[in-house]
Structure formats: structure tokens, C-alpha cells
Short mmCIF file of C-alpha atoms and ligand atoms in Angstrom, two decimals:
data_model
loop_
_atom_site.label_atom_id
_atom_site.label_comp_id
_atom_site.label_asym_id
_atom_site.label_seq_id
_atom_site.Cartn_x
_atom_site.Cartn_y
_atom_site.Cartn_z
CA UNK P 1 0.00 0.00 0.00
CA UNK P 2 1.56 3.92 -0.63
CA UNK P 3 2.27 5.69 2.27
CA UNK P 4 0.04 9.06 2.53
CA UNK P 5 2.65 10.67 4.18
CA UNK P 6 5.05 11.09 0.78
CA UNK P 7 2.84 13.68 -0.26
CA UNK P 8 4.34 15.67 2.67
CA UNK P 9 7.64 14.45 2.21
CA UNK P 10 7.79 15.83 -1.21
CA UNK P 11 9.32 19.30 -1.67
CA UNK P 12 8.50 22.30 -2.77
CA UNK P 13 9.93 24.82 -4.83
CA UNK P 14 8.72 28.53 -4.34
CA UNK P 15 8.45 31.04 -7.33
CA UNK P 16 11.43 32.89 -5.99
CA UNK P 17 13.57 29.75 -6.45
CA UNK P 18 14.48 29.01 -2.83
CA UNK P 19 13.24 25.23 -2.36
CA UNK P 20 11.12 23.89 0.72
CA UNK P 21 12.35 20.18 1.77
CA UNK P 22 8.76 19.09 2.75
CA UNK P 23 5.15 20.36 3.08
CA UNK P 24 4.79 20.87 6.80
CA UNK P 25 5.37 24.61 8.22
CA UNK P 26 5.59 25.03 11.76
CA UNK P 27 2.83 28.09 11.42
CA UNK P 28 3.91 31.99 13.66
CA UNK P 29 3.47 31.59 17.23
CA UNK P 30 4.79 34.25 19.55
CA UNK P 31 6.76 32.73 21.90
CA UNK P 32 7.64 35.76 24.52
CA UNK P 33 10.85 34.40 24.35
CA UNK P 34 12.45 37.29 23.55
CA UNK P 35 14.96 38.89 26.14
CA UNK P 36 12.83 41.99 26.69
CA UNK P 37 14.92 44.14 24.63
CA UNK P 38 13.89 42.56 21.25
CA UNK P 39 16.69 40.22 21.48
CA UNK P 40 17.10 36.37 21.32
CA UNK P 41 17.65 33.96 24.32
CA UNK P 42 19.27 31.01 25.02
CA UNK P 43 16.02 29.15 25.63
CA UNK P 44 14.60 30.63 22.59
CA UNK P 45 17.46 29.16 20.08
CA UNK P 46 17.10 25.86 21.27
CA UNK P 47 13.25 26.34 21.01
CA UNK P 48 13.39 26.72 17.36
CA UNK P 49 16.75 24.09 17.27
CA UNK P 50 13.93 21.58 18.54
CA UNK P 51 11.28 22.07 15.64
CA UNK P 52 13.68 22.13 13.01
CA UNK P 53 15.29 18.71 14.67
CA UNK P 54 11.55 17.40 14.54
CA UNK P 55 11.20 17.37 10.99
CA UNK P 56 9.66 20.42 9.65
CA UNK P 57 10.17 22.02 6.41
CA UNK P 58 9.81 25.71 7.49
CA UNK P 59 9.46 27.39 10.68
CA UNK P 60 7.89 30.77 11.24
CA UNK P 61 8.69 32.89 14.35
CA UNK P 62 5.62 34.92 14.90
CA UNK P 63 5.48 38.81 16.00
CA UNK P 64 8.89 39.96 14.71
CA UNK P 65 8.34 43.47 14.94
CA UNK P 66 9.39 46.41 12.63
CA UNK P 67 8.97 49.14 15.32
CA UNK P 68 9.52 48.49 18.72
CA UNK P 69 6.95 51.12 19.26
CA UNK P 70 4.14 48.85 18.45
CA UNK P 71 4.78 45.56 19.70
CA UNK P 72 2.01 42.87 20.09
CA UNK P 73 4.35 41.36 23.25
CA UNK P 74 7.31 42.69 25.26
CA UNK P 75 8.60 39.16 24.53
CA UNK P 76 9.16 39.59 21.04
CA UNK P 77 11.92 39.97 18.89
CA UNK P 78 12.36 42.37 16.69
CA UNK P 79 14.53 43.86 13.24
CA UNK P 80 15.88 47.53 13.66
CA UNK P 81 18.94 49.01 14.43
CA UNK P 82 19.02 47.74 17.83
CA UNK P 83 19.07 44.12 17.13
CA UNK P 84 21.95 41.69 18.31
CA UNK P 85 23.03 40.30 15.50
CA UNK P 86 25.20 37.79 16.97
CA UNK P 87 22.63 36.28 18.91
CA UNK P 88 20.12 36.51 16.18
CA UNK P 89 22.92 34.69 13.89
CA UNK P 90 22.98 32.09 16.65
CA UNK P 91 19.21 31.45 15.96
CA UNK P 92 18.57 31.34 12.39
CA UNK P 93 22.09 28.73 12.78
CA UNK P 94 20.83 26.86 15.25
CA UNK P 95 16.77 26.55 13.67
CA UNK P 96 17.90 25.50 10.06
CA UNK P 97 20.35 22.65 11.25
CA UNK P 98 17.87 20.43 9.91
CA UNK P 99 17.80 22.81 6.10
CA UNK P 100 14.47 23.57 7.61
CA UNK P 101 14.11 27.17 6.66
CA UNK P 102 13.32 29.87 9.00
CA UNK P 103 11.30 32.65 8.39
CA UNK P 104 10.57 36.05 10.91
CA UNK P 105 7.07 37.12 10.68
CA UNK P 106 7.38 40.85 10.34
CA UNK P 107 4.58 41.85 12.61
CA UNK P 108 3.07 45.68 13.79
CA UNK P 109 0.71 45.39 16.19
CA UNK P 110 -1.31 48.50 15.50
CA UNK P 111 -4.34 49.11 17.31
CA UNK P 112 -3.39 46.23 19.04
CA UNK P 113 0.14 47.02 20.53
CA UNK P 114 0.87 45.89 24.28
CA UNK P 115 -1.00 48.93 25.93
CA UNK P 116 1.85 48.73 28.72
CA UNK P 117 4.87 49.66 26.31
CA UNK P 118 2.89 51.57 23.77
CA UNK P 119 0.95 54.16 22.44
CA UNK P 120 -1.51 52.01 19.84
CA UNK P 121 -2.32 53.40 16.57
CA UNK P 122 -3.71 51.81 13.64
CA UNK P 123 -5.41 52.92 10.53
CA UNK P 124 -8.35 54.56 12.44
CA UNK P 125 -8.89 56.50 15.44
CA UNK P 126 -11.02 53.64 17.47
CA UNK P 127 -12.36 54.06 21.37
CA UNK P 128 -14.25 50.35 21.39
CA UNK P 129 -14.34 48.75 24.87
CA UNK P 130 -10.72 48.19 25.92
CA UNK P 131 -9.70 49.07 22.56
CA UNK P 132 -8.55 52.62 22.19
CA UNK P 133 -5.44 53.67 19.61
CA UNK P 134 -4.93 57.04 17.60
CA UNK P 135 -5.36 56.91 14.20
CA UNK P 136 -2.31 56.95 11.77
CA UNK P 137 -1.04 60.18 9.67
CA UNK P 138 -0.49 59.52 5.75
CA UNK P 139 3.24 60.45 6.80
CA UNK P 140 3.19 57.75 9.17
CA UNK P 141 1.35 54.77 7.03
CA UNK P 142 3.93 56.45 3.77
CA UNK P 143 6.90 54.83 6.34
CA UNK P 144 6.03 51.91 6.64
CA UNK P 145 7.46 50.05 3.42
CA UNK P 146 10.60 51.08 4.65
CA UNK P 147 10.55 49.86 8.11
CA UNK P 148 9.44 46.70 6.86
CA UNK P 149 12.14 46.46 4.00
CA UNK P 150 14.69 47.73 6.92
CA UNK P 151 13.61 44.51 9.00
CA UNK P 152 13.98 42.45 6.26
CA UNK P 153 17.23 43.76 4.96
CA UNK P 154 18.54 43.12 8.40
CA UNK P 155 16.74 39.58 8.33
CA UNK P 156 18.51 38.37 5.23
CA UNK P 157 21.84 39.71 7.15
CA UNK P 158 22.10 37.59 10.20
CA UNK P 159 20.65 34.20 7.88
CA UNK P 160 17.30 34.07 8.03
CA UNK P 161 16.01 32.07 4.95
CA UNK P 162 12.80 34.17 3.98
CA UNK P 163 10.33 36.53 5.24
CA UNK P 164 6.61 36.79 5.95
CA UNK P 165 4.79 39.84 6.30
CA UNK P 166 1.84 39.36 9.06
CA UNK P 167 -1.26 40.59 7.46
CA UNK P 168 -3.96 38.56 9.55
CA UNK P 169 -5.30 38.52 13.13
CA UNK P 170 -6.39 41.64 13.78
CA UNK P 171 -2.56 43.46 14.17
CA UNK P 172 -1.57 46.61 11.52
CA UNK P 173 -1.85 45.28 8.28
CA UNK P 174 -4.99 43.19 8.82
CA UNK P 175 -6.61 46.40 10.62
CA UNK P 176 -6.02 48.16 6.87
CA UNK P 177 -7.91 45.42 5.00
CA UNK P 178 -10.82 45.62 7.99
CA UNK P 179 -13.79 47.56 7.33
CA UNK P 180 -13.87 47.54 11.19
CA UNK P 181 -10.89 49.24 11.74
CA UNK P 182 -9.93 51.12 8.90
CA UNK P 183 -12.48 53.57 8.35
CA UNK P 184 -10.39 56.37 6.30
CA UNK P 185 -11.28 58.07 3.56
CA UNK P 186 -8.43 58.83 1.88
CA UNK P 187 -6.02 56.48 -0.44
CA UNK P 188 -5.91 54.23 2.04
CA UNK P 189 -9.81 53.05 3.13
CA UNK P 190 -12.68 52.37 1.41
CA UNK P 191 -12.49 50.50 -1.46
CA UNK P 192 -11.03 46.74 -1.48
CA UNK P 193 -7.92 48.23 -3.25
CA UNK P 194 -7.56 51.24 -1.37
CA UNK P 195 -7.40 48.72 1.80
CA UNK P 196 -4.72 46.98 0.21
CA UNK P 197 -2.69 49.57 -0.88
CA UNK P 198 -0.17 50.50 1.77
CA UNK P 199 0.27 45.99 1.54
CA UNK P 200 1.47 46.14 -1.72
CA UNK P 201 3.77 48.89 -1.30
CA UNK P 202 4.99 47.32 1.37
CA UNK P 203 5.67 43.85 -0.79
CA UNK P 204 7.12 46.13 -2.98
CA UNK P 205 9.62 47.83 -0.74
CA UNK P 206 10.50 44.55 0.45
CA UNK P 207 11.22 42.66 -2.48
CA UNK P 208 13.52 45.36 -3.79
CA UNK P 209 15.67 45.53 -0.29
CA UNK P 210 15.71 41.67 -0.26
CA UNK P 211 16.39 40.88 -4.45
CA UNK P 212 14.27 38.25 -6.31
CA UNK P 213 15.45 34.90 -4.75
CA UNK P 214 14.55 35.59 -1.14
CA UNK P 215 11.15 34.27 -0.37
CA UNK P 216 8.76 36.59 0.81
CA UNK P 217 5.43 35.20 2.62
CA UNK P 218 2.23 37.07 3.81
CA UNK P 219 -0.38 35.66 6.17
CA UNK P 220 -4.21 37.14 5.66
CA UNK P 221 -7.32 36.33 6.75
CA UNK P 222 -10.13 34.23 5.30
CA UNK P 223 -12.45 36.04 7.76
CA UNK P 224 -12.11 38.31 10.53
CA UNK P 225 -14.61 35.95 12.11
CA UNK P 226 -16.72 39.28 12.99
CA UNK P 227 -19.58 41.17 11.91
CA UNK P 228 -18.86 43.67 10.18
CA UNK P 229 -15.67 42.51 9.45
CA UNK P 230 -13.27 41.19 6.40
CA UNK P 231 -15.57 38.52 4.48
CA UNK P 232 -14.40 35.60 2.88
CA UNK P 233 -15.45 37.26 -1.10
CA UNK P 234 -12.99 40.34 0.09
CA UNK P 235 -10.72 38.06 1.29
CA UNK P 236 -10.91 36.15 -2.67
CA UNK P 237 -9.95 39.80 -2.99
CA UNK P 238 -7.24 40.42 -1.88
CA UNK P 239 -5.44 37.05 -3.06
CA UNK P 240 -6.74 38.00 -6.92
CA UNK P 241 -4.08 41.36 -5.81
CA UNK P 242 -1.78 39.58 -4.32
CA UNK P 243 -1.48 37.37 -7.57
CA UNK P 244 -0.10 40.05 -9.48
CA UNK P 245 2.97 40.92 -6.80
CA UNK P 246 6.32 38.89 -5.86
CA UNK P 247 4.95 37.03 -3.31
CA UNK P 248 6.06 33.58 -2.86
CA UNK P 249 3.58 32.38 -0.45
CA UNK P 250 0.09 33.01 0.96
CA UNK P 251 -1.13 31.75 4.27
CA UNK P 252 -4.51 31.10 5.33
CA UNK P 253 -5.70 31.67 8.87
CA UNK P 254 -8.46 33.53 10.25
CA UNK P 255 -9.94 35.88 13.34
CA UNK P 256 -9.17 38.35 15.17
CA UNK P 257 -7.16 38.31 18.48
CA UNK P 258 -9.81 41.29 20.14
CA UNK P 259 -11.37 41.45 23.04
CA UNK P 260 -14.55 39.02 23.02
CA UNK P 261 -13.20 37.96 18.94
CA UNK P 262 -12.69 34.73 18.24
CA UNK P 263 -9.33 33.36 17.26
CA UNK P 264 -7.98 30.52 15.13
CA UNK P 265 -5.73 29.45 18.38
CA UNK P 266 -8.72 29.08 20.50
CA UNK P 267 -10.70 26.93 17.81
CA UNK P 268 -11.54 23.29 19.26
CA UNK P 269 -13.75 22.38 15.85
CA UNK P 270 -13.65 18.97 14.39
CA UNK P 271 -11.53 18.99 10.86
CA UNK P 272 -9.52 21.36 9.19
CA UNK P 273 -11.06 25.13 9.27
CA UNK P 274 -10.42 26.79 5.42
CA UNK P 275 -9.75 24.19 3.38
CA UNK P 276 -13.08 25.49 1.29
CA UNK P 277 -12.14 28.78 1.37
CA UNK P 278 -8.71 27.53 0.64
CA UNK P 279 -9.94 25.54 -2.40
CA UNK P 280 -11.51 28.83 -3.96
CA UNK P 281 -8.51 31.05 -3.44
CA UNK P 282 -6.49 27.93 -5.29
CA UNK P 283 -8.57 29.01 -8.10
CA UNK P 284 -7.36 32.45 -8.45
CA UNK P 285 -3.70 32.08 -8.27
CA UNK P 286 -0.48 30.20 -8.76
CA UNK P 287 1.11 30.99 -5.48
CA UNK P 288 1.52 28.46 -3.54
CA UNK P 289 -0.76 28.31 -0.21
CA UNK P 290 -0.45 27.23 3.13
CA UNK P 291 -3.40 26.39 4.69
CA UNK P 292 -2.97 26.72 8.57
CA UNK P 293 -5.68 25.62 11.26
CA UNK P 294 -7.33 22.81 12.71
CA UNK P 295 -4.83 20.38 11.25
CA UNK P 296 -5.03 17.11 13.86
CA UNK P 297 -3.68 14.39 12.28
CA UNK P 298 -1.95 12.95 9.56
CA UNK P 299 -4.86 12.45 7.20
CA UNK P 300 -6.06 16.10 7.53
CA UNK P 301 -2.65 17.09 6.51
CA UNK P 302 -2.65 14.78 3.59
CA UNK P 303 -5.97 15.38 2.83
CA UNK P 304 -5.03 19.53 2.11
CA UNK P 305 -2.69 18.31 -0.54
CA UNK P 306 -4.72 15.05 -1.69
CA UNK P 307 -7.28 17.40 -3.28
CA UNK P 308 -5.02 20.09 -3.89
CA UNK P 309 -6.26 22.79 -1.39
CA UNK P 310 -2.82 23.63 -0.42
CA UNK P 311 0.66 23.40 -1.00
CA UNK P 312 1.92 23.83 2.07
CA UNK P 313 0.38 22.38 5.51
CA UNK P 314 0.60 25.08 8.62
CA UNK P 315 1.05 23.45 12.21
CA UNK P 316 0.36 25.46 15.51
CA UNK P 317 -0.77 24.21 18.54
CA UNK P 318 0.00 20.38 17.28
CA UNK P 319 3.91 21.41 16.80
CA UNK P 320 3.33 22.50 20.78
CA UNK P 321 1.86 19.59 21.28
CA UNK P 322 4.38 17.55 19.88
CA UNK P 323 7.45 19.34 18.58
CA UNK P 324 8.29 16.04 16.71
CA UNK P 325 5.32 15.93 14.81
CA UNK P 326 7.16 16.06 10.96
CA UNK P 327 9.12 13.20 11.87
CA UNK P 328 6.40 11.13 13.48
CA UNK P 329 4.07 11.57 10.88
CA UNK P 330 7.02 10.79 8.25
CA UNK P 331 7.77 7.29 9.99
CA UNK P 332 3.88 7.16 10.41
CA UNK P 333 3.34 7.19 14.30
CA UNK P 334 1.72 9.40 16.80
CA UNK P 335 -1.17 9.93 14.00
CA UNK P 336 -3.71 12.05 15.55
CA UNK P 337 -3.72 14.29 18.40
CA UNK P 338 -6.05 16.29 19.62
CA UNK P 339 -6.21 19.49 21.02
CA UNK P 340 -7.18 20.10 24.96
CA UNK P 341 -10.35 21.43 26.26
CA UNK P 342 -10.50 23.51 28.92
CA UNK P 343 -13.72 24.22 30.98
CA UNK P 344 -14.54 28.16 31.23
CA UNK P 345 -11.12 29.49 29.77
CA UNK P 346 -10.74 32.83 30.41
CA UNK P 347 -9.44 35.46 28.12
CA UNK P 348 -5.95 35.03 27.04
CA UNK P 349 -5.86 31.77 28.98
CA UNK P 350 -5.93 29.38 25.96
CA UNK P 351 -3.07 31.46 24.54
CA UNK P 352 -1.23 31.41 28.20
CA UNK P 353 -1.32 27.25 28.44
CA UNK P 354 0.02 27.17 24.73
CA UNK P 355 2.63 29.91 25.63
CA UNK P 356 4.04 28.54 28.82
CA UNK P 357 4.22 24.95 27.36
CA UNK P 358 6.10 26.35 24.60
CA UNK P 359 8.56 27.70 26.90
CA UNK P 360 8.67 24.13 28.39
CA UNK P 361 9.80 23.21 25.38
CA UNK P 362 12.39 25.86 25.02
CA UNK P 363 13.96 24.53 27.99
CA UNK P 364 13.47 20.73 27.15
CA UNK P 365 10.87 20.07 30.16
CA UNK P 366 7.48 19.56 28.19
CA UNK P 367 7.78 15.99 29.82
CA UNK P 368 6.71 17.63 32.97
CA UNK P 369 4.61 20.44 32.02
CA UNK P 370 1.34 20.24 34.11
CA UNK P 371 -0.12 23.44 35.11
CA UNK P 372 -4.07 24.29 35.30
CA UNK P 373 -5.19 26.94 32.51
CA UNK P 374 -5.12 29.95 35.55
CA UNK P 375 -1.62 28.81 36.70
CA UNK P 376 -0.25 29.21 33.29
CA UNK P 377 -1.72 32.53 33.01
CA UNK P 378 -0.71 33.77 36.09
CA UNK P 379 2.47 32.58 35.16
CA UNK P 380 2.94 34.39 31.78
CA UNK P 381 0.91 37.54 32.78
CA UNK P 382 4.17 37.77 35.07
CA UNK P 383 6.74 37.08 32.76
CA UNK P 384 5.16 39.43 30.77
CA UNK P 385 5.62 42.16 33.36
CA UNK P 386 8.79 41.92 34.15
CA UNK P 387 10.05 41.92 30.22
CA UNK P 388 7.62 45.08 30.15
CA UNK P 389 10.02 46.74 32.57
CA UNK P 390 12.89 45.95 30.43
CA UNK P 391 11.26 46.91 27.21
CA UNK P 392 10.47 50.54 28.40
CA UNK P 393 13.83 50.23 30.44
CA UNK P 394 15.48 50.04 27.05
CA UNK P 395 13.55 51.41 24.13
CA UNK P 396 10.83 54.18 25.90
CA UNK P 397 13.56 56.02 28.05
CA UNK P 398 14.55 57.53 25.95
CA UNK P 399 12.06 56.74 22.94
CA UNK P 400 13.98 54.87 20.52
CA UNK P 401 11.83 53.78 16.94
CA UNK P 402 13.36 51.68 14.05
C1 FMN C 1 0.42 30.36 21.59
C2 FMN C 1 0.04 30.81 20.22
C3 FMN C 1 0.63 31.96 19.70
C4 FMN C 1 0.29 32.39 18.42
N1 FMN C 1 0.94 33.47 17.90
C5 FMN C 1 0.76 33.80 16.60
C6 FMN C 1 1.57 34.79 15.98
O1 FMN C 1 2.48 35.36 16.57
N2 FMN C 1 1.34 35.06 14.68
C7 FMN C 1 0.36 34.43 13.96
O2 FMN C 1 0.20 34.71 12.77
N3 FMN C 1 -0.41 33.48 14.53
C8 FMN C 1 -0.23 33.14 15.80
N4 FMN C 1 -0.94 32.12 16.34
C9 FMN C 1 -1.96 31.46 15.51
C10 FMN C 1 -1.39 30.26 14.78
O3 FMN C 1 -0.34 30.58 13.90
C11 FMN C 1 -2.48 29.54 13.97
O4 FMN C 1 -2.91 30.41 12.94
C12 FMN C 1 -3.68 29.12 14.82
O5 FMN C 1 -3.26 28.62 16.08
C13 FMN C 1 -4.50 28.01 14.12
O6 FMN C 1 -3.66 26.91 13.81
P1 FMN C 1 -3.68 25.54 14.67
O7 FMN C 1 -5.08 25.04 14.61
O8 FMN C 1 -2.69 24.66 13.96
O9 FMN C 1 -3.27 25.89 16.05
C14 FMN C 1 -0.66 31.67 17.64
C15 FMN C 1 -1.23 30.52 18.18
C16 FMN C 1 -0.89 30.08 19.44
C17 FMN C 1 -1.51 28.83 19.97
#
């Protein structure tokens, strides 16, 4: 009998050149590994040593920021003149040992930047619930191509392999393409385009600081997953634009990490969640896709490719679950997993469990990892404050930007 699992053994070659050795993608998760001053540590080098030693083909470290005056977490790393390039060196070393490559998601949190180290702003001026930012001057949205080409200048530098730009989940450049959020009037709201301008200058910029054999990725949304929000037929969109520009690959997700939204991380649905809206987007263009969410088990992964939804399969939670995955799944064991319920969660706790058992992994003690849902929280609502310190320590007195 063939074995499934060669369809995600074979590779893949991107339209840049650069060449993926199999179809499994550890998807962006912020680890709040970072060392509080946008740097790598220790624990977060062997973190990403251990996924590309368990068999993945790419890895993605989520929330890389381009301006450590908008960051999503004051654990994350991020791509300006401040960097340590040494220890970043270190990292991209240590997480393609495997030739998995690894990729920085170039994040901006926007409207959603970690109120304790920033002053949000995003496309609009919004005062929703918890959610309050200022709204962003054309000067300010006309700088952003270069910050991002900046962070991925400086990306290529210390070895990373590729790049994705973070255009999903509610953070800056998913705010633009939200009807919710961006409510300008000018060149840069309103119509589908106008939404997606300021994203394909920013490809743009990108592409020229990084040359045409560097992979460049972008994550979007099928849905924001509220009303009012991005719909799936914008979202069909926005991939018939992004067919005409240098990108190399598109990734699938959806929601919105707001208040009260609901998020792809906190999904416990049976099945993978956009394979149909994957299949339609397949339609309208020959970049390859990743299709990230809800994937359980080694026939939903196969099945993506089997009927040619995606190129590429996106892991989250499942590569926290079992950092080995790609390699069990190649030699055919450990299946199907699933994903843990928890009674009552409350806000941010879902993420919380995920994060801390990530860093259990960083520090090769998953074995052991135990705690409830409101001890993991209270346990990286901590660690969060005391990087917090650090990160206005360092980059708020005095305010330092990219
Ligand atoms: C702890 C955690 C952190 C996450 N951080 C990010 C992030 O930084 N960037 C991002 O695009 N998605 C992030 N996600 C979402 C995942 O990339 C993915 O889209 C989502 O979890 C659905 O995939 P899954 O069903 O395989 O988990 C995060 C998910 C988790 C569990």
C-alpha cells in the first residue's frame, strides 16, 4: 500500500527559487521568548533548534516586529537598528540545522500594541471597549514600506532564509484590510484596493531591499470571524491582488485576536477550518498556499494536498503539542492528536497554556509540564511584566523607533 505521508515528504519549490524540503510549516506563534529588549535567548534558540530537529520544512517565528513602538508582546523579537546580530545569527544557525528554513514574521501590532509599552495606533482613530489607539497620519502609514524592507534587509543579514509579512489577526496590516478598523477616507480606506494599498507597497519595498530569490510570505485572513468585518469574497480579494505581486507564499488563517473575537488558536472544531475557502482562493492564483488551522492528524494534513487545497500544511498548537510531529508523521506514528479542552477558559488563557508549554519546550521540560489553565496565566501575565520593565527600560527612556 503507498504511504500518505510522501505527499508531505515531497518538496516544494517557491516562485522565488528558494526550495522547501517538505510540506509541513511550523505556522507563527509568539513565543515571549524574547529577552525583553527585542533580542534572542538562550532558551529561545534551542526552542526553534527543537522544531527544526523534529522534521519540519519551514518554521515561522511569529510577531517579529518592525517598530519596537508597536509591539504585540514585550517578549518579542524584533529587526531595527538595535538588534543583536550575533545572537540573532545564533538562531537562524541553530533553527535550520535540519535545512528547515526559518522565516521572521514581520509583525506591527497597531491598534493592538501591548497597551503597557505603547501608544496604539492603527489605521483609524477607534475608542471600542478596551480598545482605544490614535489613528495613523499619511506620513506615518507612507513609512512603513521602509521599516518593513529595513527589517527584512537586516533579516537576510544575520541568515534568516525568507520573510513573511503578518497581514492577519487583527494586528496593523490586517486592521487596513478591515472595514472595522480602517475607516479612512483617503487612499488608504474604502475601497477593497484602497485597503490593500499600503500591503502592496509594502511587498514592494520589500522585495527590492531583499532581491528576487529571497522568499517573501504574507499571512491574511479568510475572515475576521466578525460582523462587520473582512468577508471571505474580500478576502478572494485580496489574493486575486496579491497574484499580481512577488509574493512567494500566501497563508490562510483567520480571526481576530480582540477582546470578546474569536481566534484561530482558541478553535476546538472537528476537521480542518479553510480548506473550502482555501480551495476557492487555489482558483485564483499560482502561489503556492499554506493552509494553517485545525490540522489534527496525519490524514487532515494529507488530505489539504490530496485534493489540492494547499501546497503547504501550517502546524500550531499540534507542533506545541508535539514538537516532533514532521518526523512522526514521516515514519507514520503518533497519528492524531487532539487538542485540549479547557472548561470556562478565560481570556488570554488558551493562549497562556500554549505559551508557557512552549517555553517548556524551550527549555526541554514539556515531559513535565502540568499546570491548570489559571496557573499558566498567572504565570505568563508575570513574565510578561517583568520583560515590560525591560522593554520601556530600554527602548521608551529615551524613545527609541526603528
Ligand atoms: C500560543 C500561540 C501563539 C500564536 N501566535 C501567533 C503569531 O504570533 N502570529 C500568527 O500569525 N499566529 C499566531 N498564532 C496562531 C497560529 O499561527 C495559527 O494560525 C492558529 O493557532 C491556528 O492553527 P492551529 O489550529 O494549527 O493551532 C498563535 C497561536 C498560538 C496557539
Amino acid at each position: 500500500m503507498d504511504r500518505i505521508q510522501t505527499l508531505l515528504e515531497q518538496p516544494r519549490t517557491l516562485p522565488c527559487g528558494a526550495i522547501l524540503k517538505n510540506r509541513l510549516a511550523k505556522s507563527a506563534m509568539s513565543d515571549s521568548l524574547g529577552n525583553g529588549e527585542a533580542n534572542p535567548t538562550q532558551a529561545q534558540i534551542r526552542l526553534y533548534q527543537r522544531w527544526a530537529q523534529g522534521g519540519i520544512g519551514l518554521s515561522i517565528i511569529g510577531e517579529v516586529q518592525v517598530d519596537p513602538r508597536y509591539p504585540e508582546k514585550p517578549g518579542n523579537l524584533s529587526l531595527t537598528k538595535y538588534s543583536d546580530k550575533e545572537a540573532l545569527r545564533q538562531l537562524t544557525q541553530r533553527a535550520s540545522i535540519t535545512g528547515a528554513h526559518i522565516w521572521p514574521q514581520l509583525g506591527h501590532a497597531g491598534a493592538l500594541s501591548h497597551a503597557p509599552i505603547s501608544q496604539a495606533k492603527g489605521p483609524s482613530t477607534l475608542d471600542v471597549g478596551t480598545l482605544h489607539c490614535e489613528g495613523m497620519t499619511i506620513e506615518e502609514i507612507e513609512n512603513l514600506p521602509a521599516s518593513y524592507a529595513k527589517a527584512a534587509s537586516i533579516a537576510k543579514e544575520v541568515g534568516f532564509t525568507g520573510v513573511q509579512i503578518h497581514a492577519g489577526h487583527g494586528f496593523l496590516l490586517s486592521q487596513f484590510l478591515s472595514p472595522l478598523f480602517n475607516l479612512r477616507d483617503d487612499k488608504y480606506g474604502g475601497s477593497i484596493e484602497n485597503r490593500c494599498r499600503i500591503i502592496l507597497a509594502i511587498i514592494d519595498a520589500v522585495r527590492l531591499a531583499i532581491g528576487p530569490h529571497f522568499p517573501i510570505g504574507i499571512k491574511i485572513n479568510a475572515s475576521d470571524l466578525l460582523e462587520g468585518g473582512l468577508t471571505e469574497d474580500d478576502a478572494l480579494a485580496h489574493i486575486r491582488l496579491l497574484d499580481k505581486t512577488s509574493v512567494d507564499l500566501i497563508e490562510i488563517s483567520a480571526g481576530t485576536y480582540f477582546p470578546g473575537a474569536k481566534s484561530s488558536s482558541d478553535n476546538l472544531s472537528k476537521g480542518v477550518y479553510y480548506k473550502s475557502f482555501a480551495k476557492r482562493a487555489k482558483n485564483l492564483t499560482s502561489i503556492p498556499l499554506m493552509v494553517t488551522g485545525g490540522v489534527k492528524s496525519l490524514s487532515d494534513a494529507c488530505s489539504l494536498l490530496q485534493d489540492k487545497s494547499a501546497d503547504l500544511v501550517g502546524l500550531a498548537r499540534a507542533m506545541v503539542l508535539n514538537p516532533d510531529l514532521a518526523n512522526d508523521w514521516f515514519a507514520g506514528t503518533n497519528q492524531t492528536l487532539s487538542f485540549p479542552r479547557f472548561d470556562s477558559p478565560p481570556a488570554e488563557g488558551i493562549t497562556a497554556w500554549y505559551t508557557m508549554r512552549i517555553n517548556a519546550i524551550a527549555l526541554d521540560e514539556e515531559k513535565d509540564f502540568s499546570p491548570t489553565l489559571t496557573l499558566a496565566l498567572k504565570q505568563y501575565l508575570e513574565r510578561d511584566e517583568l520583560k515590560s520593565i525591560k522593554w520601556r527600560t530600554f527602548f521608551i527612556n529615551p524613545i527609541k523607533s526603528n
